[in-house]
Amino acid sequence: MDAQKLVEKLDKSVLEETPTAAEAAPAVSEERFEEIVTEALDGVDGTMLFKMRIDAEGDAEHVAAASVGNGDTRHFLILSLPVAGGQLRVEQAANSKSPVAGIAASYAGLAEALATAA
């Protein structure tokens, strides 16, 4: 599946899962963020590689890196959600300006090497 189509499919699947800021959503916990990301990735057979919270310039957000597909069809995605609540944002790691995007593919390679060595 094309990377852009994956992003669009994920965007559609999370519309019902994440409240908009206008709905005055409560703060999103790390556990809830993980649930949202896992549910979204299940719809495209994706795997969350890692997640973290980034606090930059007073704006805190949860960020996760994910892998979808295998081999030549493998794509890396960045999923982010403000801690204050809002809409889950999904973007291709290759097009993302997030500092997390640069480490997604490296992390996946490291995880695979460790799994093979174990």
mmCIF file of C-alpha atoms in Angstrom:
data_model
loop_
_atom_site.group_PDB
_atom_site.id
_atom_site.type_symbol
_atom_site.label_atom_id
_atom_site.label_comp_id
_atom_site.label_asym_id
_atom_site.label_seq_id
_atom_site.Cartn_x
_atom_site.Cartn_y
_atom_site.Cartn_z
ATOM 1 C CA MET A 1 0.000 0.000 0.000
ATOM 2 C CA ASP A 2 1.245 3.496 -0.871
ATOM 3 C CA ALA A 3 2.523 5.501 2.117
ATOM 4 C CA GLN A 4 0.128 8.374 1.477
ATOM 5 C CA LYS A 5 -2.818 5.975 1.359
ATOM 6 C CA LEU A 6 -1.685 4.497 4.693
ATOM 7 C CA VAL A 7 -1.628 7.964 6.229
ATOM 8 C CA GLU A 8 -5.087 8.729 4.830
ATOM 9 C CA LYS A 9 -6.466 5.421 6.104
ATOM 10 C CA LEU A 10 -5.060 6.065 9.567
ATOM 11 C CA ASP A 11 -6.421 9.623 9.558
ATOM 12 C CA LYS A 12 -9.910 8.307 8.803
ATOM 13 C CA SER A 13 -9.723 5.593 11.451
ATOM 14 C CA VAL A 14 -8.760 7.970 14.253
ATOM 15 C CA LEU A 15 -11.340 10.673 13.576
ATOM 16 C CA GLU A 16 -13.827 8.937 15.850
ATOM 17 C CA GLU A 17 -11.209 7.952 18.432
ATOM 18 C CA THR A 18 -9.758 11.327 19.381
ATOM 19 C CA PRO A 19 -11.818 14.265 20.582
ATOM 20 C CA THR A 20 -11.182 17.655 19.027
ATOM 21 C CA ALA A 21 -9.869 20.560 21.075
ATOM 22 C CA ALA A 22 -13.287 22.222 20.708
ATOM 23 C CA GLU A 23 -14.773 19.405 22.779
ATOM 24 C CA ALA A 24 -12.542 20.473 25.674
ATOM 25 C CA ALA A 25 -10.911 17.084 25.934
ATOM 26 C CA PRO A 26 -9.138 16.262 29.173
ATOM 27 C CA ALA A 27 -5.385 15.822 29.153
ATOM 28 C CA VAL A 28 -4.311 12.673 27.320
ATOM 29 C CA SER A 29 -2.361 10.215 29.463
ATOM 30 C CA GLU A 30 0.526 8.158 28.114
ATOM 31 C CA GLU A 31 -1.608 5.044 28.482
ATOM 32 C CA ARG A 32 -4.511 6.554 26.522
ATOM 33 C CA PHE A 33 -2.150 7.761 23.785
ATOM 34 C CA GLU A 34 -0.736 4.245 23.463
ATOM 35 C CA GLU A 35 -4.268 2.822 23.198
ATOM 36 C CA ILE A 36 -5.211 5.315 20.465
ATOM 37 C CA VAL A 37 -2.056 4.610 18.465
ATOM 38 C CA THR A 38 -2.377 0.835 18.864
ATOM 39 C CA GLU A 39 -6.019 0.883 17.741
ATOM 40 C CA ALA A 40 -5.141 3.009 14.709
ATOM 41 C CA LEU A 41 -2.194 0.820 13.724
ATOM 42 C CA ASP A 42 -4.216 -2.379 14.098
ATOM 43 C CA GLY A 43 -6.330 -1.182 11.165
ATOM 44 C CA VAL A 44 -3.301 -1.123 8.835
ATOM 45 C CA ASP A 45 -1.276 -3.995 10.363
ATOM 46 C CA GLY A 46 1.237 -1.497 11.719
ATOM 47 C CA THR A 47 3.604 -1.753 14.670
ATOM 48 C CA MET A 48 4.463 0.951 17.149
ATOM 49 C CA LEU A 49 8.240 1.166 17.431
ATOM 50 C CA PHE A 50 8.415 3.554 20.386
ATOM 51 C CA LYS A 51 6.607 6.455 22.008
ATOM 52 C CA MET A 52 7.673 9.456 24.032
ATOM 53 C CA ARG A 53 6.454 12.765 25.365
ATOM 54 C CA ILE A 54 8.052 15.933 24.028
ATOM 55 C CA ASP A 55 7.795 19.202 25.946
ATOM 56 C CA ALA A 56 8.896 22.035 23.674
ATOM 57 C CA GLU A 57 8.261 25.725 24.180
ATOM 58 C CA GLY A 58 5.355 25.129 26.550
ATOM 59 C CA ASP A 59 3.563 22.761 24.164
ATOM 60 C CA ALA A 60 3.623 19.149 25.263
ATOM 61 C CA GLU A 61 2.753 16.332 22.908
ATOM 62 C CA HIS A 62 2.853 12.575 22.786
ATOM 63 C CA VAL A 63 4.773 11.226 19.793
ATOM 64 C CA ALA A 64 5.095 7.677 18.472
ATOM 65 C CA ALA A 65 7.017 6.158 15.600
ATOM 66 C CA ALA A 66 5.464 3.272 13.719
ATOM 67 C CA SER A 67 6.318 0.839 10.971
ATOM 68 C CA VAL A 68 3.840 -0.374 8.361
ATOM 69 C CA GLY A 69 4.579 -3.023 5.740
ATOM 70 C CA ASN A 70 7.661 -5.142 5.095
ATOM 71 C CA GLY A 71 10.687 -5.014 2.846
ATOM 72 C CA ASP A 72 10.328 -2.624 -0.075
ATOM 73 C CA THR A 73 6.801 -1.711 1.017
ATOM 74 C CA ARG A 74 7.839 -0.742 4.551
ATOM 75 C CA HIS A 75 6.984 2.796 5.621
ATOM 76 C CA PHE A 76 7.707 4.683 8.804
ATOM 77 C CA LEU A 77 5.078 6.955 10.277
ATOM 78 C CA ILE A 78 5.047 9.578 13.008
ATOM 79 C CA LEU A 79 1.870 9.866 15.081
ATOM 80 C CA SER A 80 1.447 12.781 17.460
ATOM 81 C CA LEU A 81 -1.224 14.078 19.805
ATOM 82 C CA PRO A 82 -1.128 17.156 22.057
ATOM 83 C CA VAL A 83 -1.132 16.233 25.747
ATOM 84 C CA ALA A 84 -3.913 18.798 26.206
ATOM 85 C CA GLY A 85 -6.081 16.800 23.783
ATOM 86 C CA GLY A 86 -6.991 17.291 20.161
ATOM 87 C CA GLN A 87 -6.687 15.355 16.938
ATOM 88 C CA LEU A 88 -4.140 12.605 16.328
ATOM 89 C CA ARG A 89 -1.802 13.684 13.531
ATOM 90 C CA VAL A 90 -0.273 11.031 11.260
ATOM 91 C CA GLU A 91 2.522 11.773 8.808
ATOM 92 C CA GLN A 92 5.171 9.921 6.877
ATOM 93 C CA ALA A 93 8.480 10.028 8.724
ATOM 94 C CA ALA A 94 10.239 11.005 5.491
ATOM 95 C CA ASN A 95 8.115 14.175 5.296
ATOM 96 C CA SER A 96 7.990 14.970 9.006
ATOM 97 C CA LYS A 97 9.782 17.849 10.682
ATOM 98 C CA SER A 98 9.534 16.078 14.039
ATOM 99 C CA PRO A 99 12.914 15.333 15.652
ATOM 100 C CA VAL A 100 11.603 11.801 16.244
ATOM 101 C CA ALA A 101 11.318 11.138 12.494
ATOM 102 C CA GLY A 102 15.062 10.838 12.024
ATOM 103 C CA ILE A 103 15.410 8.016 14.507
ATOM 104 C CA ALA A 104 12.419 5.876 13.488
ATOM 105 C CA ALA A 105 14.190 3.815 10.800
ATOM 106 C CA SER A 106 17.360 3.530 12.894
ATOM 107 C CA TYR A 107 15.381 2.280 15.878
ATOM 108 C CA ALA A 108 13.600 -0.296 13.738
ATOM 109 C CA GLY A 109 16.944 -1.568 12.436
ATOM 110 C CA LEU A 110 18.385 -1.767 15.937
ATOM 111 C CA ALA A 111 15.328 -3.622 17.266
ATOM 112 C CA GLU A 112 15.577 -6.149 14.413
ATOM 113 C CA ALA A 113 19.309 -6.684 15.031
ATOM 114 C CA LEU A 114 18.715 -7.249 18.743
ATOM 115 C CA ALA A 115 15.885 -9.693 18.038
ATOM 116 C CA THR A 116 18.097 -11.651 15.659
ATOM 117 C CA ALA A 117 20.954 -11.752 18.195
ATOM 118 C CA ALA A 118 18.691 -12.952 21.003
#
